[in-house]
Structure formats: C-alpha cells, structure tokens
Coordinates of N, CA, C and O in Angstrom, one line a residue:
X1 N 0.8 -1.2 0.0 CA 0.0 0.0 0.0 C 0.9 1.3 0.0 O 0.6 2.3 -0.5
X2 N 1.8 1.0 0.5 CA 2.5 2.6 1.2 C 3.6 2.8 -0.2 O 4.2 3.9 -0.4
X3 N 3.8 1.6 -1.1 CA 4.5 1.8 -2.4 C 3.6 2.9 -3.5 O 3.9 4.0 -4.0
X4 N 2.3 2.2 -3.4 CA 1.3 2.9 -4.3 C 1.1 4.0 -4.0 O 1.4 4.9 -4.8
X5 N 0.7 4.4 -2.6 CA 0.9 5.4 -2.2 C 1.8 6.8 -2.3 O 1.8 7.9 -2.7
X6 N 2.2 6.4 -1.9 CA 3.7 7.2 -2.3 C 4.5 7.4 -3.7 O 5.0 8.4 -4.2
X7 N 4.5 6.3 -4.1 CA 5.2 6.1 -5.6 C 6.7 6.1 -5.1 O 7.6 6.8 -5.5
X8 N 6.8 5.0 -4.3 CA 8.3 4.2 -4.2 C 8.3 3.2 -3.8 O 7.4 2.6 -3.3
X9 N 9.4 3.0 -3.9 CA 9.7 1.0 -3.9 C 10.3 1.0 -2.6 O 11.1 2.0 -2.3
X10 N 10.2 0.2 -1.8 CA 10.8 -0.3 -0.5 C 11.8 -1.3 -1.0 O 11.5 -2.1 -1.8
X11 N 12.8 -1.3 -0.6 CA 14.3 -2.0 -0.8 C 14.7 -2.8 0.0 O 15.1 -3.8 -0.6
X12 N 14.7 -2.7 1.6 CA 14.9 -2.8 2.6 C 14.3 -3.0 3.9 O 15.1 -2.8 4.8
X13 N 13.4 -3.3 4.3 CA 12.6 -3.3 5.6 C 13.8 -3.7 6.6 O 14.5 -4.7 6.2
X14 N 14.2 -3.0 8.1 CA 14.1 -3.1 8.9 C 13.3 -2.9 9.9 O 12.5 -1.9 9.9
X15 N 13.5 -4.1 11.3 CA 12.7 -4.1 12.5 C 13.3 -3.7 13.0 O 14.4 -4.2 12.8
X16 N 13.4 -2.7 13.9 CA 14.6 -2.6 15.2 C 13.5 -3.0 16.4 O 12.6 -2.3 16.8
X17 N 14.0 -4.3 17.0 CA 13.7 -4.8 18.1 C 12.0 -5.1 18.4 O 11.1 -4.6 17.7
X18 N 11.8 -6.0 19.4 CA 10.3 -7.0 19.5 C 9.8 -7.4 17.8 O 8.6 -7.2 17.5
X19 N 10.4 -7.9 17.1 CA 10.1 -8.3 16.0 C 9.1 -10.0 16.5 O 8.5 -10.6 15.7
X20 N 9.1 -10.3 18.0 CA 8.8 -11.2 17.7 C 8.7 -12.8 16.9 O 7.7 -13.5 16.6
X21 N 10.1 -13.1 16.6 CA 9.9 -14.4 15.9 C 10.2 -15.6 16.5 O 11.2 -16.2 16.9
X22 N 8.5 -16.0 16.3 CA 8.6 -17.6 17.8 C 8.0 -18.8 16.5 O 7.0 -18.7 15.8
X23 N 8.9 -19.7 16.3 CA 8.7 -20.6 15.5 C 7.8 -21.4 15.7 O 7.1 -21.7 14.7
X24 N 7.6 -22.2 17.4 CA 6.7 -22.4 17.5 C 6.2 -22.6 19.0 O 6.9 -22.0 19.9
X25 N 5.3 -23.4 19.3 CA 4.9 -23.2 21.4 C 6.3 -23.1 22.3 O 6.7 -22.3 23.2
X26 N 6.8 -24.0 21.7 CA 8.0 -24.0 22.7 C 9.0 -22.5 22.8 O 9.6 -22.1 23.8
X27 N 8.9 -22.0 22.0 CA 9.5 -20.4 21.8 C 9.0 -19.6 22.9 O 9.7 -19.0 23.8
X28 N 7.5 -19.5 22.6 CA 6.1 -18.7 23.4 C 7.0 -19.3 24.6 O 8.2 -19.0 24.3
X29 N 6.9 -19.8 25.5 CA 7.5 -20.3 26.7 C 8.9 -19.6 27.5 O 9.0 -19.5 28.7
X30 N 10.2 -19.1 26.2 CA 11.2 -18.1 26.2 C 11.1 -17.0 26.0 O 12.2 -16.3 25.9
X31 N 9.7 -16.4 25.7 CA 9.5 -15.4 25.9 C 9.6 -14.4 27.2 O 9.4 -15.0 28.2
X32 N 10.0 -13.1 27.4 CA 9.9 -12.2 28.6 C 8.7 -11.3 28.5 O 8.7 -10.1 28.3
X33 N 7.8 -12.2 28.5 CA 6.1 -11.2 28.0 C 5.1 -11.9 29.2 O 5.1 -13.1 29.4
X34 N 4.6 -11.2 29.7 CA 3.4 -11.4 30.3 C 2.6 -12.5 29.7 O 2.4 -12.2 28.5
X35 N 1.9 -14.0 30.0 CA 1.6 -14.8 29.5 C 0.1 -14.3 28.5 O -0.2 -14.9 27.4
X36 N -0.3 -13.5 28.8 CA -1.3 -12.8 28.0 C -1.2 -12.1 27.1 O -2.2 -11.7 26.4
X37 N 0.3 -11.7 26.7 CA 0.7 -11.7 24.9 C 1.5 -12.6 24.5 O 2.1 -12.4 23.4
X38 N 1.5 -13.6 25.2 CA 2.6 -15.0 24.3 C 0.9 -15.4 23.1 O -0.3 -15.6 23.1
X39 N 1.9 -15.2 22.2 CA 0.9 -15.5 20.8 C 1.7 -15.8 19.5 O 2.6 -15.0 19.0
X40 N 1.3 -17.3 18.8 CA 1.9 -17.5 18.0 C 2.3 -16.6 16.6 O 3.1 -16.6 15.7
X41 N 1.3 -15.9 17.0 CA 1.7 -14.9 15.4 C 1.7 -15.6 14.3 O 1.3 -16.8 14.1
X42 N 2.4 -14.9 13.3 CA 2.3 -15.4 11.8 C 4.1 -16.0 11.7 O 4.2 -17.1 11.1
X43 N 5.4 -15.3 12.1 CA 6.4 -15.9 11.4 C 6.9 -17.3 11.3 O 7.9 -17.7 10.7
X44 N 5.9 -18.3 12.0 CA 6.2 -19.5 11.7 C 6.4 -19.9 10.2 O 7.2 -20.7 9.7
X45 N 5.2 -19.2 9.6 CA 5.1 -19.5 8.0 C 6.1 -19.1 7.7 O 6.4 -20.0 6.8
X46 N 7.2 -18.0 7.7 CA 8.0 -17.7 7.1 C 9.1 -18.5 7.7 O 10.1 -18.5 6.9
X47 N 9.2 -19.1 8.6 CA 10.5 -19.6 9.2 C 10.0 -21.4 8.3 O 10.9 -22.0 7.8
X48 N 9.0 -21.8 8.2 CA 9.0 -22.8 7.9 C 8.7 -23.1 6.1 O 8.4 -24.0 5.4
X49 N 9.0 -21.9 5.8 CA 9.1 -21.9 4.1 C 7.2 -21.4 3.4 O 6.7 -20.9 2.4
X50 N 6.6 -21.9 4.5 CA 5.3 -21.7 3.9 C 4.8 -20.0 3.0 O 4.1 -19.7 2.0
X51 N 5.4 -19.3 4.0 CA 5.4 -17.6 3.3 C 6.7 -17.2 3.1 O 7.7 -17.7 3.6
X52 N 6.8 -16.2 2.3 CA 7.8 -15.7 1.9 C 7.5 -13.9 1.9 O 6.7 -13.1 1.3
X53 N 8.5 -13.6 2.9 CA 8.4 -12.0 2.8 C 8.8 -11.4 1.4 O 9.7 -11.5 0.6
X54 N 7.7 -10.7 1.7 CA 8.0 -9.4 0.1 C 8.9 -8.8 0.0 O 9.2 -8.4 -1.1
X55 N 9.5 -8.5 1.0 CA 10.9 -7.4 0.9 C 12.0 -8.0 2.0 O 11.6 -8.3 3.1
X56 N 13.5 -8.3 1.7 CA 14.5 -8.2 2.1 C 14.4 -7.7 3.8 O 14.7 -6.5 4.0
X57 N 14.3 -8.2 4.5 CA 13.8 -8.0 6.0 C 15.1 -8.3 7.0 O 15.4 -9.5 7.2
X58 N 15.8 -7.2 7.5 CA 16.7 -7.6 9.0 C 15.8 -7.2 10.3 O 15.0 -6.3 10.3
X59 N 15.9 -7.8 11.0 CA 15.3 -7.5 12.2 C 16.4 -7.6 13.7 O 17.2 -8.5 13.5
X60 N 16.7 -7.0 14.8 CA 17.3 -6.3 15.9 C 16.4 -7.1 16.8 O 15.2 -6.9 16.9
X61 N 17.2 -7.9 17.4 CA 16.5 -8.7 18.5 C 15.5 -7.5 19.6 O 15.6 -6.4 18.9
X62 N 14.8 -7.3 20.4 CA 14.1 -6.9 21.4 C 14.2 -7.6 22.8 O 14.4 -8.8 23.1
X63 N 14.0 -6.6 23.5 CA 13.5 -7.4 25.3 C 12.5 -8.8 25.4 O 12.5 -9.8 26.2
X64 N 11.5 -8.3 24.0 CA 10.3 -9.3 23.8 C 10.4 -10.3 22.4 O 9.7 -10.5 21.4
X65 N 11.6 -10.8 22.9 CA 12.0 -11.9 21.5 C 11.7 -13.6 22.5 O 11.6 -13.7 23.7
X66 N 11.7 -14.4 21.7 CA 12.2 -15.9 22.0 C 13.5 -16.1 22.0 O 14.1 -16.5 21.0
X67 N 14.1 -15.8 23.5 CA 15.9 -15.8 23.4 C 16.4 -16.7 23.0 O 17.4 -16.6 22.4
X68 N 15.7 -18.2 23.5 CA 16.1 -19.3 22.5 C 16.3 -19.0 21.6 O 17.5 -18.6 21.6
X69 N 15.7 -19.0 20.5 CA 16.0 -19.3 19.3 C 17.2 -17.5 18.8 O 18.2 -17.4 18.0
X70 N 16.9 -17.1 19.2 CA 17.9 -15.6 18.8 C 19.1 -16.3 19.3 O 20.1 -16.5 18.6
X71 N 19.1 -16.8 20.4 CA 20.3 -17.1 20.4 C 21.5 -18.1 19.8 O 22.7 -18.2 20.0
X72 N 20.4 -19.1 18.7 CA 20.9 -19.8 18.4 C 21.3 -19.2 16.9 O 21.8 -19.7 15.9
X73 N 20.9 -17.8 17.1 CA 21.7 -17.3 15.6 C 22.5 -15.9 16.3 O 22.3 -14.7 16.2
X74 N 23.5 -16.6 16.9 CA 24.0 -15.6 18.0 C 24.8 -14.4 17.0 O 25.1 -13.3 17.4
X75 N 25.2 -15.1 15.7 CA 26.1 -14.4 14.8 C 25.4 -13.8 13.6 O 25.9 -13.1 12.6
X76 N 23.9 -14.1 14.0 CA 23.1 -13.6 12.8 C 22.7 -14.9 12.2 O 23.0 -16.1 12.5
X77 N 21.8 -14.3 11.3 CA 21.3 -15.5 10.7 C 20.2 -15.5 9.7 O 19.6 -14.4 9.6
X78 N 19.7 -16.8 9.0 CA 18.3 -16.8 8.7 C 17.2 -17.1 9.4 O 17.1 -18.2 9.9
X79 N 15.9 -16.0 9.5 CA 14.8 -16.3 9.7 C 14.1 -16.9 8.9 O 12.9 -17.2 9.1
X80 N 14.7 -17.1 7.5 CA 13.4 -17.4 6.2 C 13.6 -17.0 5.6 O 14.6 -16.4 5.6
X81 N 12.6 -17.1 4.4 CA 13.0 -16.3 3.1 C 13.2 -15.5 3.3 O 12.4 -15.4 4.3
X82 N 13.9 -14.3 3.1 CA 14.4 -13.1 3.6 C 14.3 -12.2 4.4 O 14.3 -11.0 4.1
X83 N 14.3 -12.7 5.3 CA 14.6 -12.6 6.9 C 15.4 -12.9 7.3 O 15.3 -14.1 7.4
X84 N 16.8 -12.3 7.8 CA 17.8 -12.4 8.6 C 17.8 -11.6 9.9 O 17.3 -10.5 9.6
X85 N 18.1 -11.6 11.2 CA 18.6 -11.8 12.8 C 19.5 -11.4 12.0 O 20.0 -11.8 11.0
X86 N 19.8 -10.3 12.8 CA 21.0 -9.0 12.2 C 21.5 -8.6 13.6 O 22.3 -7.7 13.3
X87 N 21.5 -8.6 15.0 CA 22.0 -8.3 16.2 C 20.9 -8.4 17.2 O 19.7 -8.2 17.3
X88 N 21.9 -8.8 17.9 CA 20.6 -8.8 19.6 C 20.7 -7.4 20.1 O 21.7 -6.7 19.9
X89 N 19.6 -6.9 20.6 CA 19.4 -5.5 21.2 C 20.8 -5.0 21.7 O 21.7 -5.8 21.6
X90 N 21.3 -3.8 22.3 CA 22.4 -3.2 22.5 C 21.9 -2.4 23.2 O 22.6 -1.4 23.7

C-alpha cells in the first residue's frame, strides 16, 4: 500500500527490536512477555518456508523476542525467506 501510495519501492525493511519471531509453542515459553501476549503470530510460516516475505527484512533482537531461538543465531542468521537476525538489542 505505502509503495502505491507514495510512488516508491521499498528495498529494505528493517525491525529494530520486539520483531517477535517464535517458530513455535516451545518459543512462546522463552518469551519475557506477560503470558497474556505470548501469541503465536504469523512468522512460523515464514521460518517454515510456507510464506515468503515481500521485501528483504533484517530485524534487531528486542527485550520481547524468544531468546532461545535468537540465540541460536547468536552471529546472525536466517529467519526465512528473507529474513535475517542481524544483532541482539544493544
């Protein structure tokens, strides 16, 4: 929408921080959220191939991430089709 809108192309999406990416229940569990926003959300699909982001996506770990799994891309990494874990918060 915000391409048409505007009349420009997005290149790049960054998150900086709570991007949220919990692959699956067991994630929800390493979360530091109040149990009443542990919610699987949508990036499973993208971590499990089913979706594919539209645009080139880094995302900045958050306070409100699944540290498991961040951590297991402690150097960066892939989330998915074009989604890469680009640093834990600072």
């Amino acid at each position: 929408h915000l391409e048409a809108a505007e009349g420009i192309t997005i290149d790049l999406l960054i998150c900086c921080g709570d991007f949220q990416a919990v692959r699956n229940l067991d994630d929800l569990e390493c979360m530091s959220v109040p149990n009443k926003y542990k919610e699987l959300g949508t990036f499973y699909k993208y971590y499990s191939g089913q979706a594919v982001a539209p645009y080139p996506t880094l995302f900045i770990g958050g306070n409100h991430e699944a540290s498991n799994y961040l951590w297991e891309l402690y150097y960066g990494g892939g989330g998915g089709a074009h989604i890469n874990f680009f640093l834990d918060r600072g």
